[in-house]
Short mmCIF file of N, CA and C and ligand atoms in Angstrom, two decimals:
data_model
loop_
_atom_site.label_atom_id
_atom_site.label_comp_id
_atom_site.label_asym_id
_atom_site.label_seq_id
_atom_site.Cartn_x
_atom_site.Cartn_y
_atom_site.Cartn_z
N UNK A 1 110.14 55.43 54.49
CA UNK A 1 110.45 56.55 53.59
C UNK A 1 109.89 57.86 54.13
N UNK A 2 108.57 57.55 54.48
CA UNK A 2 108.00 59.04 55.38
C UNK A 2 109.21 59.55 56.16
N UNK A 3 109.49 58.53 57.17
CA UNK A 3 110.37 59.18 58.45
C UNK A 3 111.47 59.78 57.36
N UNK A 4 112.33 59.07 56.55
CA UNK A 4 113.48 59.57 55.92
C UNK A 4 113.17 61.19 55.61
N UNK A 5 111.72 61.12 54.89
CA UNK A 5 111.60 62.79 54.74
C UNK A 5 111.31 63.72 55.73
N UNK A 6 110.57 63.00 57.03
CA UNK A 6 110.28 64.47 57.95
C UNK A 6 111.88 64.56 58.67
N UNK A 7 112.79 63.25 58.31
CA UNK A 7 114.32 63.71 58.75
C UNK A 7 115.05 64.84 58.75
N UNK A 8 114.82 64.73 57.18
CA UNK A 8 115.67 65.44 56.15
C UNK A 8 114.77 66.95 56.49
N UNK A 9 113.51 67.33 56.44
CA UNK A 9 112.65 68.30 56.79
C UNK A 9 113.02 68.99 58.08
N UNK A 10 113.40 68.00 58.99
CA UNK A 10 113.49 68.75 60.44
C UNK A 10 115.10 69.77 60.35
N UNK A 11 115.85 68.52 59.42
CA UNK A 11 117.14 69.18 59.54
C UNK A 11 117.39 70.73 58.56
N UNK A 12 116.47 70.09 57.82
CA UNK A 12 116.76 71.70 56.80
C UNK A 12 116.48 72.87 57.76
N UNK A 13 115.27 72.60 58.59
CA UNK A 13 114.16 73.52 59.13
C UNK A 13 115.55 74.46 60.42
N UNK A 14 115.96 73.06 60.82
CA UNK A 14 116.87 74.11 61.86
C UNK A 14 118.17 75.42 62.08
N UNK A 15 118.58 75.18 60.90
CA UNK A 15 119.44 76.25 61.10
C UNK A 15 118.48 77.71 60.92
N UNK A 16 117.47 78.05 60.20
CA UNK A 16 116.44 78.69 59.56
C UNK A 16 116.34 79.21 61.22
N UNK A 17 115.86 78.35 62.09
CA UNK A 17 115.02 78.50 63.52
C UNK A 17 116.65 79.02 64.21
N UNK A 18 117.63 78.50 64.55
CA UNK A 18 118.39 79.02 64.95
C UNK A 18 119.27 80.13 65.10
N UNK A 19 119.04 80.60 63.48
CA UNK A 19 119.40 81.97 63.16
C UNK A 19 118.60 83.14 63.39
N UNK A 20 117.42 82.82 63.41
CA UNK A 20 116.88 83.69 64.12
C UNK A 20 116.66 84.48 65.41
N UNK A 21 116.75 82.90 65.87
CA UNK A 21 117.17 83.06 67.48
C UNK A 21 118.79 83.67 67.91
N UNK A 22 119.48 83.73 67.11
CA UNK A 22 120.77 83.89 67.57
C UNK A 22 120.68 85.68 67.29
N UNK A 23 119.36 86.16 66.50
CA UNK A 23 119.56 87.61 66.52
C UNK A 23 119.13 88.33 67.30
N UNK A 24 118.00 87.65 68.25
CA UNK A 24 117.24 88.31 69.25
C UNK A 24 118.38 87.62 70.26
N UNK A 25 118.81 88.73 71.06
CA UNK A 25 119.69 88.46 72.72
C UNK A 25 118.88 89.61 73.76
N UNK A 26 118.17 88.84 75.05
CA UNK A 26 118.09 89.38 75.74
C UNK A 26 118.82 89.25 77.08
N UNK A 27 118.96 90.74 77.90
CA UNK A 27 120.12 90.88 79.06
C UNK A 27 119.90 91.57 79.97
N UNK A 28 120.68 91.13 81.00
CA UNK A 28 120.38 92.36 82.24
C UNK A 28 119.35 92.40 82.54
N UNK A 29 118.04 90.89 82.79
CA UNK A 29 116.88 90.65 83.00
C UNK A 29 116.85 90.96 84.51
N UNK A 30 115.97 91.62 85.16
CA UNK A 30 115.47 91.50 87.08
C UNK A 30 114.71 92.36 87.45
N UNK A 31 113.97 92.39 88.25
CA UNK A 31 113.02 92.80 88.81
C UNK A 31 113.09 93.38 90.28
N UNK A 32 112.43 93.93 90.91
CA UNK A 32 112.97 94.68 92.43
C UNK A 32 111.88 93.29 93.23
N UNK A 33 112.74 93.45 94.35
CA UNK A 33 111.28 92.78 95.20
C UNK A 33 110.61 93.96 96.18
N UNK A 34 109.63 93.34 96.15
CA UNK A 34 108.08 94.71 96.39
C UNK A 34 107.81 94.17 98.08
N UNK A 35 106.59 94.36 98.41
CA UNK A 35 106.05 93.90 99.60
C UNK A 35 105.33 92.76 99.74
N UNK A 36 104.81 92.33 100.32
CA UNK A 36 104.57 90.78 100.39
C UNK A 36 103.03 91.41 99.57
N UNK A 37 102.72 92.28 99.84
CA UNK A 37 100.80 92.44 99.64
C UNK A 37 101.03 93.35 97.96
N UNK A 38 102.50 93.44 96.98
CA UNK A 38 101.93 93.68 95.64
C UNK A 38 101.68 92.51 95.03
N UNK A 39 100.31 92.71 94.06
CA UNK A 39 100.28 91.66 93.07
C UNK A 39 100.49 91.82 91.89
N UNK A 40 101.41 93.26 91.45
CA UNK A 40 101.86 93.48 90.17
C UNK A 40 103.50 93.85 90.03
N UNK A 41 104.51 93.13 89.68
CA UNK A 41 105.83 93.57 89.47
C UNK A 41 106.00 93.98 88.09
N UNK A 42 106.95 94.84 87.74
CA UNK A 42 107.77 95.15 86.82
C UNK A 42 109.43 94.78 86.63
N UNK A 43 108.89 94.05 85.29
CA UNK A 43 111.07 93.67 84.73
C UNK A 43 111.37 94.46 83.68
N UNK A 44 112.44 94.32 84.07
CA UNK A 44 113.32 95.86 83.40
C UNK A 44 114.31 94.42 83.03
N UNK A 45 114.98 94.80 81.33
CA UNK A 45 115.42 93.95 80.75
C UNK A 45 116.05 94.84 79.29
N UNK A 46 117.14 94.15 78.72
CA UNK A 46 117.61 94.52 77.58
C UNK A 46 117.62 93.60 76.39
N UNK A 47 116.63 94.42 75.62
CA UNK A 47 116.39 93.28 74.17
C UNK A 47 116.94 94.03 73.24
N UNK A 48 118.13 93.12 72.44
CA UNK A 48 119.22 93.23 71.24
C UNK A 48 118.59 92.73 70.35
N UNK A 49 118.67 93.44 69.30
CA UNK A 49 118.65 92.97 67.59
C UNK A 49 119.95 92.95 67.09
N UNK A 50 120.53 91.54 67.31
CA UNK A 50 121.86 91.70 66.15
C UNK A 50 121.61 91.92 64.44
N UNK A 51 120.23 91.47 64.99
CA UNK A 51 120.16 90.40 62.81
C UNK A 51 119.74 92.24 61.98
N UNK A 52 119.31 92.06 60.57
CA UNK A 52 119.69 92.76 59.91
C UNK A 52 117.72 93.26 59.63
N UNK A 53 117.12 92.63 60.43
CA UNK A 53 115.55 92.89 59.78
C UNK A 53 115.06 93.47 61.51
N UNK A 54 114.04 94.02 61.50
CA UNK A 54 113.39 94.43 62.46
C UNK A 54 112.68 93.38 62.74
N UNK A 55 112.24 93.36 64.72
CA UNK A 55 111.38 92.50 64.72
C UNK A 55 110.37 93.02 66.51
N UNK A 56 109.43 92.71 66.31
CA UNK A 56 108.66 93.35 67.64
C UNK A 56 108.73 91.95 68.48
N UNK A 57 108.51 92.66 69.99
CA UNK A 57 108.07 91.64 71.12
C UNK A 57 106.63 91.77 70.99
N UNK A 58 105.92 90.61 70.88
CA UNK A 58 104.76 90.62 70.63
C UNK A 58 103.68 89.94 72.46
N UNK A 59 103.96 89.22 72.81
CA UNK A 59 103.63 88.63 74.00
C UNK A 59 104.69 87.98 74.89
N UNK A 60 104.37 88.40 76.42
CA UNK A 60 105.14 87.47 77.40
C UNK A 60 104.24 86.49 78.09
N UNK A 61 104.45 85.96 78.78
CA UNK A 61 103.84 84.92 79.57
C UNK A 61 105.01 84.43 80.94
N UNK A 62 104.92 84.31 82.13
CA UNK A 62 105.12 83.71 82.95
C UNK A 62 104.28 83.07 83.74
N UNK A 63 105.26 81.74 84.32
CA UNK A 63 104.44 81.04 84.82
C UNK A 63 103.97 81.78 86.40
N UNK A 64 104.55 82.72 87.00
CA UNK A 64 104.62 83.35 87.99
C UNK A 64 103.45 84.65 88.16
N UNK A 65 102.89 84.88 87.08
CA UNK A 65 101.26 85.76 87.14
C UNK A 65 100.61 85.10 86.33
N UNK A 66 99.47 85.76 86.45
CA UNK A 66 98.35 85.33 85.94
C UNK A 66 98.48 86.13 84.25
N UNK A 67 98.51 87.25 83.90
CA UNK A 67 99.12 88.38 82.65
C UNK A 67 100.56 88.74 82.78
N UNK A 68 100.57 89.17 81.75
CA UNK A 68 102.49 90.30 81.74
C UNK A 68 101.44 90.77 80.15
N UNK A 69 102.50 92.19 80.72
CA UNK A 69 102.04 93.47 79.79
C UNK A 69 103.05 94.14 79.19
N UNK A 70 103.33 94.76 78.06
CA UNK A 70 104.42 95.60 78.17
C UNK A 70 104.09 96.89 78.19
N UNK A 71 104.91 97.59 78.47
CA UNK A 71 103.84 98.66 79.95
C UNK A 71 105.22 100.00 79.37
N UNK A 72 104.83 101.25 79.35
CA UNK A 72 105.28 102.44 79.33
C UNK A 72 105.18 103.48 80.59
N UNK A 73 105.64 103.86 81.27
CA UNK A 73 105.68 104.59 82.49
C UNK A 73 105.82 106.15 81.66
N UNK A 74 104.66 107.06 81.43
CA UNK A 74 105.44 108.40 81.39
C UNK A 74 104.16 109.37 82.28
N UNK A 75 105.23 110.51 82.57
CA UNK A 75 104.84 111.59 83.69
C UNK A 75 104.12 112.37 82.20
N UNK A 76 102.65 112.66 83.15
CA UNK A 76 101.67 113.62 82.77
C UNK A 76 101.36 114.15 83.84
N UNK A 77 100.91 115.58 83.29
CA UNK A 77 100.81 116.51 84.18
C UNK A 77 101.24 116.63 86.14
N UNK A 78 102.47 115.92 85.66
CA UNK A 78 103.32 115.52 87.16
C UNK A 78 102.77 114.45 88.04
N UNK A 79 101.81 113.42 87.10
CA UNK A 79 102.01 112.19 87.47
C UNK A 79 102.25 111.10 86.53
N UNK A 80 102.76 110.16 87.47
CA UNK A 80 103.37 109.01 86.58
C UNK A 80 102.30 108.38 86.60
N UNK A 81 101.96 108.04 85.16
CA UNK A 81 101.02 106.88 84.30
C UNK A 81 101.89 106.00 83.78
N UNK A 82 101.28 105.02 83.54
CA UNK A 82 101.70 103.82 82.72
C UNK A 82 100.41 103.81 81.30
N UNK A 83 101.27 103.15 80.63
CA UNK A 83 100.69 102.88 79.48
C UNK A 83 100.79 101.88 78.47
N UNK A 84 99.72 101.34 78.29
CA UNK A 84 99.97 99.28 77.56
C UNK A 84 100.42 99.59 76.25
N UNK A 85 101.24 98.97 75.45
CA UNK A 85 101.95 98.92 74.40
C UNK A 85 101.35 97.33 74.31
N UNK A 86 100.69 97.30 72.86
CA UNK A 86 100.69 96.41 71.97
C UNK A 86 101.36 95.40 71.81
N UNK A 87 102.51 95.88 71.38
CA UNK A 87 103.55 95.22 70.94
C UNK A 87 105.18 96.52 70.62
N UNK A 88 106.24 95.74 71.17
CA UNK A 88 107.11 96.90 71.23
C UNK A 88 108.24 96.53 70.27
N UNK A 89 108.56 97.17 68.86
CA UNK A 89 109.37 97.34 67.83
C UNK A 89 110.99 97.82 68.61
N UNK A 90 111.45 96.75 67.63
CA UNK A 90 113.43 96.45 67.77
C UNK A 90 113.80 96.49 66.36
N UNK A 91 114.41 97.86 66.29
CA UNK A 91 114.62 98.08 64.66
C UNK A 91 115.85 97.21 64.32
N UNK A 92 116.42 97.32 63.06
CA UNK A 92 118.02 95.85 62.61
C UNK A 92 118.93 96.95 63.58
N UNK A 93 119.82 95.99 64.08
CA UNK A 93 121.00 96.49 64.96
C UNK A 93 120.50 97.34 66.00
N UNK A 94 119.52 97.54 66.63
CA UNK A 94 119.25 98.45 67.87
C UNK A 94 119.12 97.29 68.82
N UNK A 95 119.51 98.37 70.31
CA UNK A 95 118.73 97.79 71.78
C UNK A 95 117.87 98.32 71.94
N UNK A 96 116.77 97.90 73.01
CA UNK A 96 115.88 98.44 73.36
C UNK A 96 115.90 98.44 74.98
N UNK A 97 116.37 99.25 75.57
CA UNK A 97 115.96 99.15 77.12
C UNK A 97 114.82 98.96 77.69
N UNK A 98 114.78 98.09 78.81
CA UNK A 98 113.73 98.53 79.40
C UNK A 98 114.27 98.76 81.17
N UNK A 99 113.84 99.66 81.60
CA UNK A 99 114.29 100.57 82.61
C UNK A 99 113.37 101.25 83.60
N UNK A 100 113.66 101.42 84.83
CA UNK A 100 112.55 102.12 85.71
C UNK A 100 112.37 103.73 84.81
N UNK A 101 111.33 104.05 84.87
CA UNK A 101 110.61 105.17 84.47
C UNK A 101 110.46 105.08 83.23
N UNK A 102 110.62 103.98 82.91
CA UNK A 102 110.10 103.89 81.35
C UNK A 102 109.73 102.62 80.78
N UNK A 103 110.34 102.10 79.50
CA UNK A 103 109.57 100.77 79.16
C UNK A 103 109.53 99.36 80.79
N UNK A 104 108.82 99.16 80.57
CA UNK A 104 109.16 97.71 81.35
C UNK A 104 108.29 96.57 81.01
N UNK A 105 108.28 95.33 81.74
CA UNK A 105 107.22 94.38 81.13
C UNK A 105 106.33 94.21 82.65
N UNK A 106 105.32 94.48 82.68
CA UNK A 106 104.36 94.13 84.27
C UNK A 106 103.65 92.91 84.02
N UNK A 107 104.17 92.42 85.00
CA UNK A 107 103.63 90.64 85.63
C UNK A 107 101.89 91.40 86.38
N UNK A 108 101.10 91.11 86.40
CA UNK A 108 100.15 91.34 86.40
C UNK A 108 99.33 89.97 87.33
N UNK A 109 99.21 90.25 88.42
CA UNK A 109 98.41 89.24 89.33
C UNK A 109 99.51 88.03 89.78
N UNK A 110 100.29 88.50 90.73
CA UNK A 110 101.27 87.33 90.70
C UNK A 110 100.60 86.57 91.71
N UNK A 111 101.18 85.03 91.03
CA UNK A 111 100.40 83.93 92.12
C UNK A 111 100.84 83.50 93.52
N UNK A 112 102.12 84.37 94.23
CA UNK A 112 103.05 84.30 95.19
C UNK A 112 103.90 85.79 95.15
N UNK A 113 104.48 85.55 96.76
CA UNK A 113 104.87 86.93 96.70
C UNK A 113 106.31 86.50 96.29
N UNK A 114 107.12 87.30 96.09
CA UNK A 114 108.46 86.81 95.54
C UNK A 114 109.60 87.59 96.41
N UNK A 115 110.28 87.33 96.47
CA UNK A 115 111.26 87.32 97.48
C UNK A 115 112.84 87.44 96.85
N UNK A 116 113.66 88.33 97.36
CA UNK A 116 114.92 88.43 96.36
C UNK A 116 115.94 87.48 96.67
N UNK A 117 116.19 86.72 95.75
CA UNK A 117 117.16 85.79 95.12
C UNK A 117 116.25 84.82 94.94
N UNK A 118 114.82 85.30 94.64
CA UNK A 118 114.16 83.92 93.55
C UNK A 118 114.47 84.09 92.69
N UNK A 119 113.79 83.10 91.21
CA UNK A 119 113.96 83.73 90.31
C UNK A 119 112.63 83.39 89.24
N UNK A 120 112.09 84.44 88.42
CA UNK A 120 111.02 83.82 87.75
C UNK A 120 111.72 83.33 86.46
N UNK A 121 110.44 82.64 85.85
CA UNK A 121 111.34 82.58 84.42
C UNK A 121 109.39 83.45 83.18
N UNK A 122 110.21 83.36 82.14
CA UNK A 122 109.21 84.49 81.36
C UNK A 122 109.83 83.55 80.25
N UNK A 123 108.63 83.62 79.18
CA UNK A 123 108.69 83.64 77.74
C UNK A 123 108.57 84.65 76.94
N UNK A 124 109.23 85.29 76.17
CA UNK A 124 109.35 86.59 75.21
C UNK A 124 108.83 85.92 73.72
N UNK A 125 107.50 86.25 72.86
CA UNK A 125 107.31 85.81 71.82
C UNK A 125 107.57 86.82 70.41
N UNK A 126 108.13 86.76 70.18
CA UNK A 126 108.60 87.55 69.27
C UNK A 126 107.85 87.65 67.69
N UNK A 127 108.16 88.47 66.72
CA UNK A 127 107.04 88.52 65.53
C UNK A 127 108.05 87.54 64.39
N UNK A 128 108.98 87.27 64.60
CA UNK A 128 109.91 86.46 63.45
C UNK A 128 109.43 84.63 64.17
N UNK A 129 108.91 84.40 65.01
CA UNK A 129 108.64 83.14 65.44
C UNK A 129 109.52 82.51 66.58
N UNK A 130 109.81 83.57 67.48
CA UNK A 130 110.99 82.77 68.05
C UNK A 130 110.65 83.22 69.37
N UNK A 131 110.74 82.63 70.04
CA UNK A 131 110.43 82.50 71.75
C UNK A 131 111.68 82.50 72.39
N UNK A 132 112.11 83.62 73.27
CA UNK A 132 113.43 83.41 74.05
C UNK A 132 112.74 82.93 75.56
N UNK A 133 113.17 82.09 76.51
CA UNK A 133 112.73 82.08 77.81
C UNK A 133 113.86 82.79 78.62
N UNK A 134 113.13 83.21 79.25
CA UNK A 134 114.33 84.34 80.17
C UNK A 134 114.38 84.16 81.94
N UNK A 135 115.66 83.84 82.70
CA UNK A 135 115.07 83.77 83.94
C UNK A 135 115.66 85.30 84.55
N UNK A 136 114.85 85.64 85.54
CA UNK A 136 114.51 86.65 85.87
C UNK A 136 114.89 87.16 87.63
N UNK A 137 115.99 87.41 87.77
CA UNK A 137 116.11 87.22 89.05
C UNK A 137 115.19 88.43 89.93
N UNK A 138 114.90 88.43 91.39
CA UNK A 138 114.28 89.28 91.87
C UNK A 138 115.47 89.47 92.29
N UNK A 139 115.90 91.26 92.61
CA UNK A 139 117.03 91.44 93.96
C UNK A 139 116.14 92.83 94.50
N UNK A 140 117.50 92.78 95.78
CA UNK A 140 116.96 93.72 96.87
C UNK A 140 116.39 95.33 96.41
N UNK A 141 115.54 95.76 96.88
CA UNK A 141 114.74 97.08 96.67
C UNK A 141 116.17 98.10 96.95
CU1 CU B 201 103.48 98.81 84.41
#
């Protein structure tokens, strides 16, 4: 009888988990390849909110650094800084780019140099509970 109920439990539970996931779409994931001696890349990527509620990227993780950050690039006083973002807000129905000279996500201590037409893969954790994994191609500089 237990099993009959965590059955019936798992099945309710999934469409709940799936719909969520079907509102976060991310696209146009890749990264440049660098020199053999960086140990920090940046991915530039497009995160969609179809669904009707806002929701932030809260943490990444790859297995390919040691950190990932989500990282802001802006020019002060005619130099380019970066800057760590918390966590980065996707209002209902917006994209959010991420793009050279501006948002991106930085891999932080990579454990290998990477080379174009690898590919990493990344976890995106989101604030509604939903984890997209994303693979990540490197291409040419
Ligand atoms: Cu950065």
């Amino acid at each position: 009888m237990k099993i009959f109920k965590t059955i019936i439990f798992t099945i309710s539970m999934l469409p709940i988990v799936s719909l969520a996931q079907m509102n976060i779409r991310v696209e146009d994931a890749y990264s440049r390849e660098m020199p053999p001696t960086a140990s920090n890349i940046a991915v530039y990527l497009t995160i969609k909110n179809v669904g009707s509620h806002g929701v932030s990227l809260e943490s990444v993780i790859s297995e390919a650094a040691e950190s990932a950050m989500i990282h802001r690039s802006a020019m002060e006083n005619g130099m380019m800084s970066m800057e760590h973002l918390p966590e980065l807000y996707i209002a209902p129905r917006e994209n959010v780019r991420l793009e050279p000279s501006g948002l991106h996500i930085m891999l932080v201590g990579l454990k290998q140099s990477l080379r174009a037409g690898e590919i990493i893969r990344m976890n995106l954790s989101f604030s509604n509970g939903v984890v997209l994994r994303v693979d990540v191609p490197i291409v040419k500089n």
